[in-house]
CSV table of C-alpha atoms in Angstrom, one decimal:
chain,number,residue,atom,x,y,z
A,805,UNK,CA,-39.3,13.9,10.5
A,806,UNK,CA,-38.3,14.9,7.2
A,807,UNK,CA,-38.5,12.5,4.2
A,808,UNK,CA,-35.1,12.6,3.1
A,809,UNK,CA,-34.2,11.1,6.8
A,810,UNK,CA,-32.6,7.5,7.0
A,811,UNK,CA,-35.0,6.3,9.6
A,812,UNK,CA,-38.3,8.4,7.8
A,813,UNK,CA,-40.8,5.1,7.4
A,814,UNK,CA,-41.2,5.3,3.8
A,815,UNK,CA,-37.5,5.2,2.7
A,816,UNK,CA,-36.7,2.3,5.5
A,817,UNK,CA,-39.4,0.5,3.6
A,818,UNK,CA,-37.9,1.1,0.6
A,819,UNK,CA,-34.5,0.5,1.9
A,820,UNK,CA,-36.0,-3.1,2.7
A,821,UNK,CA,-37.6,-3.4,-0.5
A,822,UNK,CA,-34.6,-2.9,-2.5
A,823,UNK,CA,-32.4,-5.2,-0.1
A,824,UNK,CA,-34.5,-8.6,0.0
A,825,UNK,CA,-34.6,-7.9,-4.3
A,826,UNK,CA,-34.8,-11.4,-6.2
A,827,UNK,CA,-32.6,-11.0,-8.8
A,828,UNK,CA,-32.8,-13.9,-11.7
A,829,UNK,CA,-34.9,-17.2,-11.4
A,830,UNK,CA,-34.4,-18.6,-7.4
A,831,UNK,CA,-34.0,-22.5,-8.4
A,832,UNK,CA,-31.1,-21.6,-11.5
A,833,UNK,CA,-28.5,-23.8,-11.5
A,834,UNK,CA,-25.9,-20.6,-12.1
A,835,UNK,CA,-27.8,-18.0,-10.0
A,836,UNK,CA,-26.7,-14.3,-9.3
A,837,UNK,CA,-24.4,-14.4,-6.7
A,838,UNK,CA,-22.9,-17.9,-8.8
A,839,UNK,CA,-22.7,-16.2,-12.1
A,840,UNK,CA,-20.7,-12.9,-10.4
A,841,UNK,CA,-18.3,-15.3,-8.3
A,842,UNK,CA,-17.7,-17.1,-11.2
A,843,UNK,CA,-17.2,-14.1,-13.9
A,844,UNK,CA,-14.8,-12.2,-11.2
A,845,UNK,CA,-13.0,-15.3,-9.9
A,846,UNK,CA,-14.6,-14.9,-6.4
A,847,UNK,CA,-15.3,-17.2,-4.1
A,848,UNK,CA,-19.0,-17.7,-3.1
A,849,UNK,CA,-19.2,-16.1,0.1
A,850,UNK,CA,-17.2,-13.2,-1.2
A,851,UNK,CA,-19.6,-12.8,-4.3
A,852,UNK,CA,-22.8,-13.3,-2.2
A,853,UNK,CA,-21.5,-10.7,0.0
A,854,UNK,CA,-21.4,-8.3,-2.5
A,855,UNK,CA,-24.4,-8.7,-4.0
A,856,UNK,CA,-25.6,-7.3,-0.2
A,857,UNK,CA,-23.1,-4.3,-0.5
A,858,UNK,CA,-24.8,-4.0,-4.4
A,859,UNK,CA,-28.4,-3.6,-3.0
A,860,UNK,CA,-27.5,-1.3,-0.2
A,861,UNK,CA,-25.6,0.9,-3.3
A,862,UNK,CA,-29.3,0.8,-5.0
A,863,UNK,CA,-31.0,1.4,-1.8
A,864,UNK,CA,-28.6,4.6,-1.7
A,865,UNK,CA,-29.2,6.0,-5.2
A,866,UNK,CA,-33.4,5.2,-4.8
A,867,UNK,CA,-33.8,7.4,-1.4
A,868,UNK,CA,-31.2,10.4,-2.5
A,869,UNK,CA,-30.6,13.1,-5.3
A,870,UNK,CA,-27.3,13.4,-5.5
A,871,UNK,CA,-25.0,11.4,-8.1
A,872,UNK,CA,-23.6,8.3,-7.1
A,873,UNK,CA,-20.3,6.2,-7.8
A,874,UNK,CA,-19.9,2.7,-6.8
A,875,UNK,CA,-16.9,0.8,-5.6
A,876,UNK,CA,-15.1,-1.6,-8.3
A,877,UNK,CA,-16.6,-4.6,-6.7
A,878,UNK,CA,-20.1,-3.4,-6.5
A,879,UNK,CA,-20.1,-2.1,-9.8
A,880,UNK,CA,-19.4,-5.7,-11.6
A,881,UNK,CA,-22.7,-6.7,-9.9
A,882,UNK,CA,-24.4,-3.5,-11.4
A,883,UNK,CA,-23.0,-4.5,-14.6
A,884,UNK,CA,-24.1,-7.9,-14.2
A,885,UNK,CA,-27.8,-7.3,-13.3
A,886,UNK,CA,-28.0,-5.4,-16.3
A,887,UNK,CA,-28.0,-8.2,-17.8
A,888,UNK,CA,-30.7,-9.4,-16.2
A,889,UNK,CA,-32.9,-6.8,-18.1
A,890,UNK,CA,-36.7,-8.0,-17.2
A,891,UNK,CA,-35.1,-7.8,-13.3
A,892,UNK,CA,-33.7,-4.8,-13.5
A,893,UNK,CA,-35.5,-2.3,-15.3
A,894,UNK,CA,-38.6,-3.5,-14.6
A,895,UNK,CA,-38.6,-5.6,-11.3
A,896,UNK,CA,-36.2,-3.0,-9.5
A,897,UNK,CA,-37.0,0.5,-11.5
A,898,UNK,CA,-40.3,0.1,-12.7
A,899,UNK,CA,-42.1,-1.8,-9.7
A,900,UNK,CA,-40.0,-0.4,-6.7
A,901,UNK,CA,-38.2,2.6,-7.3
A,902,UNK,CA,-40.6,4.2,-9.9
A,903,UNK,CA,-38.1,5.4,-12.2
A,904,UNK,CA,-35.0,4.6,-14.0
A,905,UNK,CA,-31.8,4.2,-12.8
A,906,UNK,CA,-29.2,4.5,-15.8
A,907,UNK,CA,-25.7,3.2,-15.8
A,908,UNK,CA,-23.2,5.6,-17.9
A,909,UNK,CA,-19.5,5.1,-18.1
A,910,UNK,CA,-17.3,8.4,-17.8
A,911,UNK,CA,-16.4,10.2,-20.5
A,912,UNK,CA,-12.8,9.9,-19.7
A,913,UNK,CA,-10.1,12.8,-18.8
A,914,UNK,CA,-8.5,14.1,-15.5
A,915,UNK,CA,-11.8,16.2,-14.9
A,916,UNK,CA,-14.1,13.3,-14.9
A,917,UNK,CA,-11.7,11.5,-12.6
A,918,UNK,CA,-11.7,14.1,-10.1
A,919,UNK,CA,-15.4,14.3,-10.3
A,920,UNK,CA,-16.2,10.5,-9.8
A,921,UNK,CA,-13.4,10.6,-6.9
A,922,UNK,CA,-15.8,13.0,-4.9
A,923,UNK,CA,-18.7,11.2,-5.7
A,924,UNK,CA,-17.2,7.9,-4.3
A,925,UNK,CA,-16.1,9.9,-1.1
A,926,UNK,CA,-20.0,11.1,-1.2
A,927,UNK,CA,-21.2,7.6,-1.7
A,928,UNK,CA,-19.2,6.7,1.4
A,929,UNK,CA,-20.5,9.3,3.5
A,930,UNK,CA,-24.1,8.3,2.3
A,931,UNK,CA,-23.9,4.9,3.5
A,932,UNK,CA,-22.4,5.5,7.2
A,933,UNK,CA,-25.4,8.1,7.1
A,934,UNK,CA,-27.9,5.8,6.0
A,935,UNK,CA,-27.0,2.2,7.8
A,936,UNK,CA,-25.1,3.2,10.2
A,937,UNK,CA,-22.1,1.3,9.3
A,938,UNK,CA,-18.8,1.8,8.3
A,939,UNK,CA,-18.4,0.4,5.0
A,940,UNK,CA,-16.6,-3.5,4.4
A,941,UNK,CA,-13.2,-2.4,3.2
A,942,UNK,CA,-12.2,-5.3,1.1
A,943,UNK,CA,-15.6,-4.3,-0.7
A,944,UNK,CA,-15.7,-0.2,-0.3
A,945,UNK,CA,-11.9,0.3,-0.4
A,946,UNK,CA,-10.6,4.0,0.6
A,947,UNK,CA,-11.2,6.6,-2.8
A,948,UNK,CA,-7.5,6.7,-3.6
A,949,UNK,CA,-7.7,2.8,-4.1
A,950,UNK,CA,-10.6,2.5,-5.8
A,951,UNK,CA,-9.3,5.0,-8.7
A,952,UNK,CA,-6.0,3.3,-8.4
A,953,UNK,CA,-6.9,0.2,-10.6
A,954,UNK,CA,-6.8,-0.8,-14.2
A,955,UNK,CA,-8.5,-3.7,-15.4
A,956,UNK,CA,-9.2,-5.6,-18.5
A,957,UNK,CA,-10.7,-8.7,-19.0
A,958,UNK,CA,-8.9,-11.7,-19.5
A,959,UNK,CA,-9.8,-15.4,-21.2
A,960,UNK,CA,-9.2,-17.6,-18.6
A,961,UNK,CA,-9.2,-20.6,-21.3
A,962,UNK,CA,-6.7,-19.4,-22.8
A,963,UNK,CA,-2.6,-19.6,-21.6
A,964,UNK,CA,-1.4,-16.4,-20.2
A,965,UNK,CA,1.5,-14.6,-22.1
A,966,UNK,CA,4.9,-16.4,-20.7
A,967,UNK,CA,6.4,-14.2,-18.4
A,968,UNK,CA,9.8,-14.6,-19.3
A,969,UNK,CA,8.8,-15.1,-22.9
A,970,UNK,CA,11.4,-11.7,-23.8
A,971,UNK,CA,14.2,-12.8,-21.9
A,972,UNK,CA,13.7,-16.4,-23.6
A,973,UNK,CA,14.0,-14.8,-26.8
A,974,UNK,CA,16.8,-12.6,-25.6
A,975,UNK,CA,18.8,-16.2,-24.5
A,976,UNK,CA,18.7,-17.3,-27.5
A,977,UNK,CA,19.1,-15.0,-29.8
A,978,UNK,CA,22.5,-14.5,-28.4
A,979,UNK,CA,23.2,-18.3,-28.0
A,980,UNK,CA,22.4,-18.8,-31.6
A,981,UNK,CA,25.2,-15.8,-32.3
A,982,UNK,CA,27.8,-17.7,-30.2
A,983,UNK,CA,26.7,-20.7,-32.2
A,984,UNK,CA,27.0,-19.4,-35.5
A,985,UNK,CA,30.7,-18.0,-34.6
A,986,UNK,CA,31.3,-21.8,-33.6
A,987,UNK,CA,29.5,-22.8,-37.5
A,988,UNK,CA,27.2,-25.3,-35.9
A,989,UNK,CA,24.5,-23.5,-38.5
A,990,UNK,CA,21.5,-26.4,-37.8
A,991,UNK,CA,21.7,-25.5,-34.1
A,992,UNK,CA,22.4,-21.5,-34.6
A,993,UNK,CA,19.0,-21.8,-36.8
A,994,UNK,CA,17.2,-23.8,-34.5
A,995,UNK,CA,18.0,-21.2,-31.6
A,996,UNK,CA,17.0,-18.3,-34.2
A,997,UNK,CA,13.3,-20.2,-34.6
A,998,UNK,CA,13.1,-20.4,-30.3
A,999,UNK,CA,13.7,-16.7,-30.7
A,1000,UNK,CA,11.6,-15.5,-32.8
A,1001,UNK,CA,8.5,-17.7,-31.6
A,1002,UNK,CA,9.5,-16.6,-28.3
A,1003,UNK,CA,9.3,-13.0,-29.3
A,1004,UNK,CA,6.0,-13.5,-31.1
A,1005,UNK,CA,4.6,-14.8,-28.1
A,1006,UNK,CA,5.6,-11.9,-25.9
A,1007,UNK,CA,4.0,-9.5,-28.4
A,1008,UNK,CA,0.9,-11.0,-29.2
A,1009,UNK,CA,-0.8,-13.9,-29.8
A,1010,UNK,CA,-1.6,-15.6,-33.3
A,1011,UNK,CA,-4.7,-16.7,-33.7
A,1012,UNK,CA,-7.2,-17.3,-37.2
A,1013,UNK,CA,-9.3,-13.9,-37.7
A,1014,UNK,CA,-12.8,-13.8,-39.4
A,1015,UNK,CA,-10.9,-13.5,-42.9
A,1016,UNK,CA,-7.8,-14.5,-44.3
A,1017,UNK,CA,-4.6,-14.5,-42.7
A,1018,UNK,CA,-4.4,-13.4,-39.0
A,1019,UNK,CA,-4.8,-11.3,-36.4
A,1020,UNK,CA,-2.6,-9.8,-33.1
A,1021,UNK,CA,-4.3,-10.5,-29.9
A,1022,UNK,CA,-3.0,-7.9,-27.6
A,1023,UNK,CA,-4.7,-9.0,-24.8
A,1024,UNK,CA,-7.9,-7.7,-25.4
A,1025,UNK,CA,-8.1,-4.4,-24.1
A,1026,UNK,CA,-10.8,-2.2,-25.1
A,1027,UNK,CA,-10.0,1.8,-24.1
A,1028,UNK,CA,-13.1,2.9,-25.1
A,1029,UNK,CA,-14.7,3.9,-22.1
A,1030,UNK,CA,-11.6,5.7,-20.6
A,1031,UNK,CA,-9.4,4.6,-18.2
A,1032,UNK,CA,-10.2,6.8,-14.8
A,1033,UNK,CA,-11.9,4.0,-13.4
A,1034,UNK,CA,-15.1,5.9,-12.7
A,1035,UNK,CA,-18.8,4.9,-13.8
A,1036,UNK,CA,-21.8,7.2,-14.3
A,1037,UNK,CA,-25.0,6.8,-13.4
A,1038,UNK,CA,-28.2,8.8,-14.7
A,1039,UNK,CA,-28.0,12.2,-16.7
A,1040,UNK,CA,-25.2,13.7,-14.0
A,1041,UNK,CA,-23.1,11.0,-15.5
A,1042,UNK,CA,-21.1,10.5,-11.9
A,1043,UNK,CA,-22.3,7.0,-10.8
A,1044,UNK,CA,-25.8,6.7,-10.2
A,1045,UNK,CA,-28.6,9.2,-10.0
A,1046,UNK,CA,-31.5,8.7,-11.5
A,1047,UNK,CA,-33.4,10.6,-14.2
C-alpha cells in the first residue's frame, strides 16, 4: 500500500490525530468554536461545524504535498487558531505534524487568482479522495463562489451607515430650495443643516482621531492583502503547503 494512500495506517492515524485536536483551554468560558461563532456572526452549531471542516482541511495539507486553499469559512477558523499561537504551532505543527504549516495571504493580481482557484478545485478533489465525502456546501461552496466574495470587517457596536442617508440629503436639499424661493430662510437653513449632516453621514463617519481634529472612517477597509479572495499557505503561497 503506498504511503501517500488515504487508508495507508500511518496517515489515518494522523488523519485522527489532527481531527480530535484540542484547540484553546477545554473549560474557557469563550472557547474555540464560541469565539469563531461569535467573531463571524454564526450560530453555534454552524461554527462547531466548521471547526470539523477546519481540522479535516489540516488533516489534508499534513498527509499531502501539494498547495492548498481553503474555503472562506474554514479559513476564518485558520485565522483564528493562529491566534492561539502555543496551540498551533506547537501543539498541531510541532507535536503532530512535525513541521510548520505557514499561513500567507496572496500577493494580489488576476494570476494569483487564477492560481488559488485551481488550488481550491484541488483542495476539493483532495477531500472526496481522502474521506470519501462530498464536501458540506454551505461550508465548501463551488470555486466560482468562493472567489466571488468581498469582505471587510465591520464594528458591530457601531450604527451602520443609513441606507437612504444620500437620498435624505437629496430631499432636502431641494426642499430647502423650494423653501428659500418661498423666503421662509429659518426653515430653508434648517433643511440645508439635515442635508449636509445627511451627506456627511453617507460619506463617512466623524469620529475623534489620535491627534487633533478628525478623521473619515470609511468603513474600515484595509486593501492590503489584495482582493482575489485567495490565501496562501507555506512557500508555494497557494493555501497551505507546508515548508
Amino acid at each position: 500500500m503506498e504511503t501517500n494512500s488515504p487508508a495507508h495506517p500511518a496517515r489515518r492515524v494522523l488523519i485522527g490525530r489532527i481531527e480530535t485536536l484540542a484547540i484553546g483551554q477545554t473549560d474557557a468560558t469563550l472557547g474555540f468554536e464560541g469565539r469563531l461563532a461569535a467573531e463571524n456572526g454564526w450560530s453555534e452549531a454552524f461554527a462547531a461545524r466548521v471547526a470539523v471542516e477546519y481540522r479535516r482541511f489540516l488533516a489534508l495539507i499534513a498527509t499531502g504535498e501539494e498547495p492548498l486553499t481553503p474555503s472562506d469559512a474554514v479559513d476564518q477558523a485558520w485565522h483564528l487558531h493562529l491566534a492561539y499561537t502555543r496551540d498551533y504551532w506547537q501543539g498541531l505543527c510541532r507535536d503532530i505534524v512535525g513541521h510548520a504549516i505557514h499561513h500567507e495571504p496572496t500577493s494580489g493580481g488576476p494570476d494569483q487568482l487564477e492560481r488559488y482557484r485551481d488550488c481550491y478545485a484541488r483542495t476539493l478533489d483532495r477531500y472526496r479522495a481522502t474521506f470519501g465525502e462530498v464536501p458540506p456546501i454551505d461550508i465548501w461552496p463551488d470555486p466560482a463562489e468562493r472567489f466571488a466574495g468581498r469582505f471587510v470587517r465591520v464594528d458591530m457596536t457601531r450604527p451602520p451607515h443609513p441606507a437612504g442617508a444620500i437620498p435624505t440629503a437629496i430631499g432636502a436639499g431641494v426642499m430647502a430650495m423650494m423653501v428659500i424661493a418661498g423666503q421662509h430662510l429659518v426653515v430653508a437653513a434648517l433643511l440645508a443643516v439635515i442635508a449636509v449632516v445627511a451627506l456627511c453621514r453617507s460619506l463617512g463617519r466623524f469620529r475623534h482621531g489620535d491627534g487633533d481634529g478628525f478623521e473619515w472612517d470609511f468603513g474600515g477597509f484595509d486593501g492590503s492583502d489584495g482582493g482575489d479572495g485567495g490565501d496562501g499557505g507555506c512557500g508555494s503561497g497557494c493555501g497551505g503547503g507546508c515548508s
